[in-house]
Amino acid sequence: MGAALVLAALAAQWVVEPIQPMAIARAVHQAALVGDGRLLVIGGCAANSCDSLQSSNEFYDIAQRRFRPGPAMRIARVSHSIAPLPDGGLLVVGGWSGRGATASTEIFDARASAFVAGPAMAVPRLDAAVVALGSGRVLVAGGASALNQPVASAEIYDVAAKRFAPAAPLTVPRNSFAAVRLADGRVLLAGGLRAKGTPIASAEVFDPRSGRFTAVAGMSSARYKHAAVLLRDGRVLVIGGSAGGDERQQLASTELFDPKTNTFSPGPQLLEARYKIPSSAVVLADGSVMIAGGAGDVEVWRPGARGFERAAGSLGAAWQFGTATALPSGEVLVLGGYDQAITPTRKAWLVRRQ
């Protein structure tokens, strides 16, 4: 079989299918499984230029394949961050509240199916990294301040005590970066903006044992508004983003971080340059990586393959700041995002094996 036929056969393993849309158009939202056969879609913006913020949420019922109304948050949020809690709930942190970055947090109580007020952070922040560390602690790091300037501060949320405590600062201020918890318990922070219009290639790791951030070797390219996922072999794949000027320098390159050496090396090339994709990449059950956002097509990479492969079907537009979530069924649910005119969509898709 020729190379072209092999690639066509592999691409045909996955297909993109439109499904019932969400009740409300959303972009820059969050989505997470809540452990009871449902996925919770949280906040975001719903109007042109992302001017209308949402406190409303909705559930996707995996078995019924339909959306249902969910409990509202206490305040509307966009560019917020979430992390799973040990009891199956979610911690919702910061974001833009319409007047600026907020220090407020909320907790989704899965048993009561309701949001309750959480403790306030010391620093208002949006677009922060929020990473569950295990042992009932959650790291909140970086992000942008009320003046939309990158910050270097970090905090630790103690689940049992229900309060935040200050942590050591990052080595550099950064927002629009990617953060991934490594298999050894450390957290990798890569790229982002050090100041408005100043993308960086630097990276650092947070060690929960010492409570400190340490700089590591940087990436080959500065990038922000990119994605990063933990691979089965313990490495991290950093995907796409922009090297500057937003869409003018979108990247099709990826990089691989090796936690054994704390260094980056070139990764597989995307078929399409993509950015504004922080929640658009997922790792599948077989260890493959799917990216479904920032371009009209969906791509899949199998570790060991030279490059990404295109799935059959299309999202119809280069939806940005949408979400992709791997479901227990083996399918991937892709939700919302906005187009080049910054108009959010209600659209939803399932990407499944044929």
mmCIF file of C-alpha atoms in Angstrom:
data_model
loop_
_atom_site.group_PDB
_atom_site.id
_atom_site.type_symbol
_atom_site.label_atom_id
_atom_site.label_comp_id
_atom_site.label_asym_id
_atom_site.label_seq_id
_atom_site.Cartn_x
_atom_site.Cartn_y
_atom_site.Cartn_z
ATOM 1 C CA MET A 1 0.000 0.000 0.000
ATOM 2 C CA GLY A 2 1.386 3.436 -0.961
ATOM 3 C CA ALA A 3 2.087 6.181 1.591
ATOM 4 C CA ALA A 4 -0.928 8.226 0.458
ATOM 5 C CA LEU A 5 -3.276 5.261 0.900
ATOM 6 C CA VAL A 6 -1.837 4.496 4.330
ATOM 7 C CA LEU A 7 -2.442 8.072 5.491
ATOM 8 C CA ALA A 8 -5.958 8.054 4.060
ATOM 9 C CA ALA A 9 -6.769 4.825 5.908
ATOM 10 C CA LEU A 10 -5.430 6.185 9.175
ATOM 11 C CA ALA A 11 -7.295 9.477 8.838
ATOM 12 C CA ALA A 12 -10.525 7.636 8.159
ATOM 13 C CA GLN A 13 -10.309 5.981 11.577
ATOM 14 C CA TRP A 14 -11.764 9.196 13.080
ATOM 15 C CA VAL A 15 -14.756 11.180 11.914
ATOM 16 C CA VAL A 16 -16.178 14.538 13.052
ATOM 17 C CA GLU A 17 -19.969 14.644 13.439
ATOM 18 C CA PRO A 18 -22.154 17.637 14.400
ATOM 19 C CA ILE A 19 -24.564 16.966 17.260
ATOM 20 C CA GLN A 20 -27.348 18.874 19.025
ATOM 21 C CA PRO A 21 -25.979 22.343 19.845
ATOM 22 C CA MET A 22 -25.636 23.844 23.290
ATOM 23 C CA ALA A 23 -28.417 26.058 24.602
ATOM 24 C CA ILE A 24 -26.155 29.113 24.578
ATOM 25 C CA ALA A 25 -23.242 30.103 22.374
ATOM 26 C CA ARG A 26 -20.000 29.934 24.355
ATOM 27 C CA ALA A 27 -16.305 30.667 23.962
ATOM 28 C CA VAL A 28 -13.451 30.944 26.465
ATOM 29 C CA HIS A 29 -15.487 28.627 28.682
ATOM 30 C CA GLN A 30 -14.491 25.476 30.570
ATOM 31 C CA ALA A 31 -15.788 21.902 30.461
ATOM 32 C CA ALA A 32 -15.188 18.967 32.794
ATOM 33 C CA LEU A 33 -16.560 15.519 33.572
ATOM 34 C CA VAL A 34 -18.238 15.470 36.971
ATOM 35 C CA GLY A 35 -18.134 11.730 37.576
ATOM 36 C CA ASP A 36 -21.813 10.858 37.204
ATOM 37 C CA GLY A 37 -22.163 10.398 33.463
ATOM 38 C CA ARG A 38 -22.336 14.114 32.799
ATOM 39 C CA LEU A 39 -20.050 16.832 31.534
ATOM 40 C CA LEU A 40 -20.454 20.328 32.961
ATOM 41 C CA VAL A 41 -19.960 23.307 30.622
ATOM 42 C CA ILE A 42 -19.015 26.365 32.672
ATOM 43 C CA GLY A 43 -19.381 30.072 31.888
ATOM 44 C CA GLY A 44 -17.732 31.810 28.950
ATOM 45 C CA CYS A 45 -18.872 34.573 26.649
ATOM 46 C CA ALA A 46 -21.876 34.400 24.352
ATOM 47 C CA ALA A 47 -22.030 37.505 22.160
ATOM 48 C CA ASN A 48 -20.012 39.265 19.466
ATOM 49 C CA SER A 49 -16.590 40.449 20.688
ATOM 50 C CA CYS A 50 -17.127 38.293 23.794
ATOM 51 C CA ASP A 51 -18.986 41.160 25.482
ATOM 52 C CA SER A 52 -21.756 39.100 27.116
ATOM 53 C CA LEU A 53 -20.388 37.009 30.005
ATOM 54 C CA GLN A 54 -22.206 33.936 31.265
ATOM 55 C CA SER A 55 -22.950 32.738 34.780
ATOM 56 C CA SER A 56 -25.164 30.047 33.259
ATOM 57 C CA ASN A 57 -23.952 26.494 32.776
ATOM 58 C CA GLU A 58 -25.261 23.358 31.149
ATOM 59 C CA PHE A 59 -24.761 19.613 31.412
ATOM 60 C CA TYR A 60 -24.084 17.259 28.567
ATOM 61 C CA ASP A 61 -25.723 13.923 29.356
ATOM 62 C CA ILE A 62 -23.354 11.372 27.830
ATOM 63 C CA ALA A 63 -25.861 8.517 27.728
ATOM 64 C CA GLN A 64 -28.721 10.611 26.312
ATOM 65 C CA ARG A 65 -26.410 12.678 24.080
ATOM 66 C CA ARG A 66 -28.201 15.895 24.886
ATOM 67 C CA PHE A 67 -27.651 19.136 26.766
ATOM 68 C CA ARG A 68 -29.656 20.068 29.825
ATOM 69 C CA PRO A 69 -29.682 23.220 31.992
ATOM 70 C CA GLY A 70 -27.153 23.272 34.806
ATOM 71 C CA PRO A 71 -26.851 25.334 37.996
ATOM 72 C CA ALA A 72 -25.691 28.930 37.597
ATOM 73 C CA MET A 73 -22.476 30.254 39.077
ATOM 74 C CA ARG A 74 -22.612 33.083 41.560
ATOM 75 C CA ILE A 75 -20.984 35.491 39.099
ATOM 76 C CA ALA A 76 -20.455 35.497 35.334
ATOM 77 C CA ARG A 77 -16.929 34.522 34.276
ATOM 78 C CA VAL A 78 -14.766 34.232 31.205
ATOM 79 C CA SER A 79 -11.064 33.256 31.066
ATOM 80 C CA HIS A 80 -11.550 31.407 34.348
ATOM 81 C CA SER A 81 -9.732 28.198 35.296
ATOM 82 C CA ILE A 82 -10.881 24.953 36.895
ATOM 83 C CA ALA A 83 -9.414 21.959 38.718
ATOM 84 C CA PRO A 84 -10.988 18.706 39.943
ATOM 85 C CA LEU A 85 -11.401 18.202 43.691
ATOM 86 C CA PRO A 86 -11.027 14.895 45.575
ATOM 87 C CA ASP A 87 -14.766 14.628 46.273
ATOM 88 C CA GLY A 88 -15.682 14.839 42.592
ATOM 89 C CA GLY A 89 -16.411 18.559 42.648
ATOM 90 C CA LEU A 90 -14.651 21.367 40.825
ATOM 91 C CA LEU A 91 -12.755 24.452 41.920
ATOM 92 C CA VAL A 92 -13.510 27.455 39.672
ATOM 93 C CA VAL A 93 -10.892 30.180 39.948
ATOM 94 C CA GLY A 94 -10.801 33.853 38.975
ATOM 95 C CA GLY A 95 -11.460 35.008 35.436
ATOM 96 C CA TRP A 96 -12.811 38.202 33.936
ATOM 97 C CA SER A 97 -16.003 39.352 35.614
ATOM 98 C CA GLY A 98 -16.863 42.254 33.313
ATOM 99 C CA ARG A 99 -15.023 44.898 35.300
ATOM 100 C CA GLY A 100 -11.653 43.240 35.525
ATOM 101 C CA ALA A 101 -9.896 40.179 36.847
ATOM 102 C CA THR A 102 -11.506 38.723 39.956
ATOM 103 C CA ALA A 103 -10.005 37.068 43.038
ATOM 104 C CA SER A 104 -13.247 35.213 43.740
ATOM 105 C CA THR A 105 -13.624 31.451 43.486
ATOM 106 C CA GLU A 106 -16.532 29.032 43.442
ATOM 107 C CA ILE A 107 -16.867 25.345 44.155
ATOM 108 C CA PHE A 108 -19.163 23.038 42.246
ATOM 109 C CA ASP A 109 -20.628 20.563 44.727
ATOM 110 C CA ALA A 110 -21.291 17.447 42.637
ATOM 111 C CA ARG A 111 -23.563 15.856 45.254
ATOM 112 C CA ALA A 112 -25.771 18.929 45.584
ATOM 113 C CA SER A 113 -25.336 19.849 41.895
ATOM 114 C CA ALA A 114 -24.837 23.480 42.913
ATOM 115 C CA PHE A 115 -22.162 26.163 43.076
ATOM 116 C CA VAL A 116 -21.147 27.582 46.452
ATOM 117 C CA ALA A 117 -18.827 30.475 47.209
ATOM 118 C CA GLY A 118 -15.188 29.566 47.698
ATOM 119 C CA PRO A 119 -12.509 31.571 49.500
ATOM 120 C CA ALA A 120 -11.025 34.571 47.725
ATOM 121 C CA MET A 121 -7.483 34.452 46.425
ATOM 122 C CA ALA A 122 -4.939 37.023 47.541
ATOM 123 C CA VAL A 123 -4.490 38.229 43.950
ATOM 124 C CA PRO A 124 -7.174 38.840 41.295
ATOM 125 C CA ARG A 125 -6.220 36.870 38.203
ATOM 126 C CA LEU A 126 -7.564 35.585 34.920
ATOM 127 C CA ASP A 127 -6.117 32.980 32.579
ATOM 128 C CA ALA A 128 -4.221 31.367 35.469
ATOM 129 C CA ALA A 129 -2.817 27.850 35.676
ATOM 130 C CA VAL A 130 -4.860 25.773 38.126
ATOM 131 C CA VAL A 131 -3.426 22.292 38.711
ATOM 132 C CA ALA A 132 -4.484 19.652 41.239
ATOM 133 C CA LEU A 133 -1.344 18.507 43.060
ATOM 134 C CA GLY A 134 -2.817 15.571 44.955
ATOM 135 C CA SER A 135 -2.941 15.339 48.748
ATOM 136 C CA GLY A 136 -5.817 17.812 48.776
ATOM 137 C CA ARG A 137 -3.902 20.775 47.343
ATOM 138 C CA VAL A 138 -4.363 22.846 44.189
ATOM 139 C CA LEU A 139 -1.730 25.120 42.647
ATOM 140 C CA VAL A 140 -2.883 28.473 41.235
ATOM 141 C CA ALA A 141 -0.069 30.171 39.342
ATOM 142 C CA GLY A 142 0.463 33.219 37.144
ATOM 143 C CA GLY A 143 -2.220 34.659 34.917
ATOM 144 C CA ALA A 144 -3.111 38.280 34.255
ATOM 145 C CA SER A 145 -3.962 40.970 36.805
ATOM 146 C CA ALA A 146 -6.884 43.387 36.929
ATOM 147 C CA LEU A 147 -4.818 45.622 34.622
ATOM 148 C CA ASN A 148 -4.336 42.658 32.251
ATOM 149 C CA GLN A 149 -0.629 42.468 33.051
ATOM 150 C CA PRO A 150 1.090 39.072 33.564
ATOM 151 C CA VAL A 151 1.762 38.228 37.217
ATOM 152 C CA ALA A 152 4.368 36.048 38.889
ATOM 153 C CA SER A 153 2.484 35.270 42.087
ATOM 154 C CA ALA A 154 1.226 31.816 43.019
ATOM 155 C CA GLU A 155 -1.075 30.410 45.698
ATOM 156 C CA ILE A 156 -1.965 26.981 47.081
ATOM 157 C CA TYR A 157 -5.559 26.034 47.832
ATOM 158 C CA ASP A 158 -5.940 23.637 50.755
ATOM 159 C CA VAL A 159 -9.083 21.597 50.140
ATOM 160 C CA ALA A 160 -9.522 20.465 53.763
ATOM 161 C CA ALA A 161 -8.924 23.913 55.265
ATOM 162 C CA LYS A 162 -10.823 25.641 52.432
ATOM 163 C CA ARG A 163 -8.354 28.488 52.177
ATOM 164 C CA PHE A 164 -5.526 29.826 50.037
ATOM 165 C CA ALA A 165 -1.955 30.323 51.219
ATOM 166 C CA PRO A 166 0.807 32.173 49.372
ATOM 167 C CA ALA A 167 3.359 30.143 47.451
ATOM 168 C CA ALA A 168 6.782 31.077 46.127
ATOM 169 C CA PRO A 169 6.594 33.206 42.963
ATOM 170 C CA LEU A 170 7.237 32.056 39.423
ATOM 171 C CA THR A 171 10.679 32.745 37.978
ATOM 172 C CA VAL A 172 9.042 35.191 35.536
ATOM 173 C CA PRO A 173 5.535 36.652 35.281
ATOM 174 C CA ARG A 174 3.493 34.885 32.627
ATOM 175 C CA ASN A 175 -0.034 34.496 31.288
ATOM 176 C CA SER A 176 -1.476 32.684 28.247
ATOM 177 C CA PHE A 177 0.944 29.852 29.026
ATOM 178 C CA ALA A 178 0.475 26.091 29.317
ATOM 179 C CA ALA A 179 0.752 24.078 32.537
ATOM 180 C CA VAL A 180 0.798 20.292 32.963
ATOM 181 C CA ARG A 181 1.257 18.113 36.019
ATOM 182 C CA LEU A 182 4.066 15.639 35.357
ATOM 183 C CA ALA A 183 4.036 11.967 36.323
ATOM 184 C CA ASP A 184 6.574 12.693 39.106
ATOM 185 C CA GLY A 185 4.214 15.244 40.713
ATOM 186 C CA ARG A 186 5.979 18.368 39.503
ATOM 187 C CA VAL A 187 4.191 20.937 37.326
ATOM 188 C CA LEU A 188 5.593 22.223 34.019
ATOM 189 C CA LEU A 189 4.848 25.824 32.991
ATOM 190 C CA ALA A 190 5.823 26.637 29.398
ATOM 191 C CA GLY A 191 5.785 29.802 27.312
ATOM 192 C CA GLY A 192 3.196 32.543 27.558
ATOM 193 C CA LEU A 193 3.418 36.316 27.630
ATOM 194 C CA ARG A 194 5.874 38.040 29.971
ATOM 195 C CA ALA A 195 4.346 41.411 29.119
ATOM 196 C CA LYS A 196 1.713 42.545 26.640
ATOM 197 C CA GLY A 197 2.983 41.655 23.179
ATOM 198 C CA THR A 198 6.086 39.911 24.556
ATOM 199 C CA PRO A 199 5.883 36.119 24.069
ATOM 200 C CA ILE A 200 8.503 33.949 25.755
ATOM 201 C CA ALA A 201 10.073 30.546 25.161
ATOM 202 C CA SER A 202 11.113 30.046 28.776
ATOM 203 C CA ALA A 203 9.835 27.221 30.961
ATOM 204 C CA GLU A 204 9.910 26.337 34.648
ATOM 205 C CA VAL A 205 8.782 23.577 36.957
ATOM 206 C CA PHE A 206 7.050 23.742 40.318
ATOM 207 C CA ASP A 207 8.122 21.114 42.833
ATOM 208 C CA PRO A 208 5.421 20.612 45.496
ATOM 209 C CA ARG A 209 8.013 19.085 47.837
ATOM 210 C CA SER A 210 10.089 22.276 47.993
ATOM 211 C CA GLY A 211 7.231 24.622 47.157
ATOM 212 C CA ARG A 212 9.424 26.453 44.636
ATOM 213 C CA PHE A 213 9.600 27.174 40.919
ATOM 214 C CA THR A 214 12.832 26.445 39.062
ATOM 215 C CA ALA A 215 13.754 27.516 35.549
ATOM 216 C CA VAL A 216 14.532 24.761 33.032
ATOM 217 C CA ALA A 217 15.803 24.873 29.462
ATOM 218 C CA GLY A 218 13.430 26.812 27.228
ATOM 219 C CA MET A 219 11.571 25.840 24.088
ATOM 220 C CA SER A 220 12.970 26.470 20.624
ATOM 221 C CA SER A 221 10.155 28.947 19.916
ATOM 222 C CA ALA A 222 8.379 31.539 21.996
ATOM 223 C CA ARG A 223 4.690 30.688 22.033
ATOM 224 C CA TYR A 224 1.476 31.662 23.798
ATOM 225 C CA LYS A 225 -2.193 30.652 23.652
ATOM 226 C CA HIS A 226 -0.985 27.129 22.928
ATOM 227 C CA ALA A 227 -1.870 23.702 24.346
ATOM 228 C CA ALA A 228 0.072 21.043 26.244
ATOM 229 C CA VAL A 229 -0.769 17.459 27.231
ATOM 230 C CA LEU A 230 0.926 14.710 29.241
ATOM 231 C CA LEU A 231 1.815 11.664 27.156
ATOM 232 C CA ARG A 232 1.716 8.090 28.437
ATOM 233 C CA ASP A 233 5.526 7.869 28.421
ATOM 234 C CA GLY A 234 5.778 10.829 30.820
ATOM 235 C CA ARG A 235 6.785 13.427 28.251
ATOM 236 C CA VAL A 236 4.728 16.562 27.510
ATOM 237 C CA LEU A 237 3.657 17.559 24.016
ATOM 238 C CA VAL A 238 3.399 21.361 23.577
ATOM 239 C CA ILE A 239 1.202 22.234 20.597
ATOM 240 C CA GLY A 240 0.946 25.272 18.331
ATOM 241 C CA GLY A 241 0.231 28.744 19.666
ATOM 242 C CA SER A 242 1.479 32.059 18.335
ATOM 243 C CA ALA A 243 5.026 33.401 18.287
ATOM 244 C CA GLY A 244 3.783 37.001 18.264
ATOM 245 C CA GLY A 245 1.122 39.210 16.761
ATOM 246 C CA ASP A 246 -1.589 36.634 17.455
ATOM 247 C CA GLU A 247 -2.815 35.223 14.125
ATOM 248 C CA ARG A 248 0.086 36.740 12.161
ATOM 249 C CA GLN A 249 2.583 34.247 13.594
ATOM 250 C CA GLN A 250 0.510 31.155 14.302
ATOM 251 C CA LEU A 251 2.593 28.034 14.772
ATOM 252 C CA ALA A 252 2.253 24.557 13.291
ATOM 253 C CA SER A 253 5.231 23.314 15.281
ATOM 254 C CA THR A 254 5.160 21.229 18.468
ATOM 255 C CA GLU A 255 7.793 20.465 21.078
ATOM 256 C CA LEU A 256 8.382 17.543 23.445
ATOM 257 C CA PHE A 257 9.461 18.110 27.052
ATOM 258 C CA ASP A 258 11.390 15.277 28.682
ATOM 259 C CA PRO A 259 11.094 15.435 32.506
ATOM 260 C CA LYS A 260 14.156 13.195 32.870
ATOM 261 C CA THR A 261 16.411 15.827 31.312
ATOM 262 C CA ASN A 262 14.225 18.934 31.761
ATOM 263 C CA THR A 263 14.758 19.779 28.091
ATOM 264 C CA PHE A 264 12.659 20.260 24.963
ATOM 265 C CA SER A 265 13.120 18.664 21.550
ATOM 266 C CA PRO A 266 11.213 19.087 18.251
ATOM 267 C CA GLY A 267 7.862 17.301 18.068
ATOM 268 C CA PRO A 268 5.622 16.292 15.147
ATOM 269 C CA GLN A 269 4.445 19.009 12.781
ATOM 270 C CA LEU A 270 0.764 19.965 12.686
ATOM 271 C CA LEU A 271 -0.988 19.972 9.329
ATOM 272 C CA GLU A 272 -2.479 23.396 10.170
ATOM 273 C CA ALA A 273 -1.105 26.239 12.298
ATOM 274 C CA ARG A 274 -3.326 26.794 15.355
ATOM 275 C CA TYR A 275 -3.563 29.113 18.363
ATOM 276 C CA LYS A 276 -6.069 30.049 21.066
ATOM 277 C CA ILE A 277 -6.260 26.313 21.811
ATOM 278 C CA PRO A 278 -5.493 25.931 25.567
ATOM 279 C CA SER A 279 -8.436 23.546 26.125
ATOM 280 C CA SER A 280 -8.578 21.960 22.669
ATOM 281 C CA ALA A 281 -6.112 19.056 22.986
ATOM 282 C CA VAL A 282 -6.775 15.680 24.616
ATOM 283 C CA VAL A 283 -4.975 12.376 25.074
ATOM 284 C CA LEU A 284 -6.997 9.379 23.877
ATOM 285 C CA ALA A 285 -7.282 5.936 25.450
ATOM 286 C CA ASP A 286 -4.639 4.503 23.130
ATOM 287 C CA GLY A 287 -2.185 7.295 23.965
ATOM 288 C CA SER A 288 -2.787 9.281 20.773
ATOM 289 C CA VAL A 289 -3.234 13.062 20.913
ATOM 290 C CA MET A 290 -6.166 14.872 19.294
ATOM 291 C CA ILE A 291 -6.297 18.597 18.619
ATOM 292 C CA ALA A 292 -9.740 20.001 17.761
ATOM 293 C CA GLY A 293 -9.677 23.780 17.600
ATOM 294 C CA GLY A 294 -7.889 26.730 16.033
ATOM 295 C CA ALA A 295 -8.501 25.311 12.533
ATOM 296 C CA GLY A 296 -11.433 23.789 10.701
ATOM 297 C CA ASP A 297 -10.008 20.280 10.737
ATOM 298 C CA VAL A 298 -9.322 17.835 13.571
ATOM 299 C CA GLU A 299 -5.871 16.236 13.737
ATOM 300 C CA VAL A 300 -4.576 13.138 15.539
ATOM 301 C CA TRP A 301 -0.989 12.121 16.329
ATOM 302 C CA ARG A 302 0.055 8.623 17.322
ATOM 303 C CA PRO A 303 3.275 8.642 19.412
ATOM 304 C CA GLY A 304 6.038 7.427 17.172
ATOM 305 C CA ALA A 305 4.404 8.743 13.995
ATOM 306 C CA ARG A 306 6.222 11.429 12.016
ATOM 307 C CA GLY A 307 3.281 13.810 11.926
ATOM 308 C CA PHE A 308 -0.374 14.464 12.584
ATOM 309 C CA GLU A 309 -3.161 12.889 10.517
ATOM 310 C CA ARG A 310 -6.429 14.509 9.529
ATOM 311 C CA ALA A 311 -9.763 13.133 10.700
ATOM 312 C CA ALA A 312 -12.671 12.832 8.284
ATOM 313 C CA GLY A 313 -15.222 15.632 8.419
ATOM 314 C CA SER A 314 -14.769 19.211 9.583
ATOM 315 C CA LEU A 315 -15.676 21.689 12.299
ATOM 316 C CA GLY A 316 -16.614 24.129 9.537
ATOM 317 C CA ALA A 317 -14.506 27.030 10.837
ATOM 318 C CA ALA A 318 -11.345 27.720 12.831
ATOM 319 C CA TRP A 319 -13.158 27.919 16.173
ATOM 320 C CA GLN A 320 -10.868 29.387 18.862
ATOM 321 C CA PHE A 321 -11.053 29.081 22.648
ATOM 322 C CA GLY A 322 -13.400 26.105 22.482
ATOM 323 C CA THR A 323 -13.048 22.912 24.504
ATOM 324 C CA ALA A 324 -12.349 19.268 23.695
ATOM 325 C CA THR A 325 -13.035 16.561 26.281
ATOM 326 C CA ALA A 326 -12.295 12.839 26.047
ATOM 327 C CA LEU A 327 -15.422 10.921 27.102
ATOM 328 C CA PRO A 328 -15.513 7.483 28.777
ATOM 329 C CA SER A 329 -17.084 6.156 25.572
ATOM 330 C CA GLY A 330 -13.840 6.824 23.693
ATOM 331 C CA GLU A 331 -15.401 9.737 21.808
ATOM 332 C CA VAL A 332 -14.248 13.349 22.075
ATOM 333 C CA LEU A 333 -16.800 16.110 22.693
ATOM 334 C CA VAL A 334 -15.871 19.437 21.072
ATOM 335 C CA LEU A 335 -17.797 22.514 22.202
ATOM 336 C CA GLY A 336 -18.125 26.101 21.091
ATOM 337 C CA GLY A 337 -15.418 28.666 20.509
ATOM 338 C CA TYR A 338 -15.477 31.846 18.477
ATOM 339 C CA ASP A 339 -14.656 32.553 14.836
ATOM 340 C CA GLN A 340 -12.401 35.176 13.245
ATOM 341 C CA ALA A 341 -15.077 37.830 13.907
ATOM 342 C CA ILE A 342 -15.039 36.860 17.624
ATOM 343 C CA THR A 343 -18.581 35.519 17.339
ATOM 344 C CA PRO A 344 -19.167 32.557 19.701
ATOM 345 C CA THR A 345 -21.077 29.500 18.525
ATOM 346 C CA ARG A 346 -23.548 27.037 20.063
ATOM 347 C CA LYS A 347 -22.193 24.264 17.882
ATOM 348 C CA ALA A 348 -21.046 20.928 19.280
ATOM 349 C CA TRP A 349 -19.391 17.916 17.684
ATOM 350 C CA LEU A 350 -18.511 14.351 18.549
ATOM 351 C CA VAL A 351 -15.284 12.963 17.138
ATOM 352 C CA ARG A 352 -15.465 9.187 17.083
ATOM 353 C CA ARG A 353 -13.847 6.173 15.528
ATOM 354 C CA GLN A 354 -15.590 4.848 12.439
#
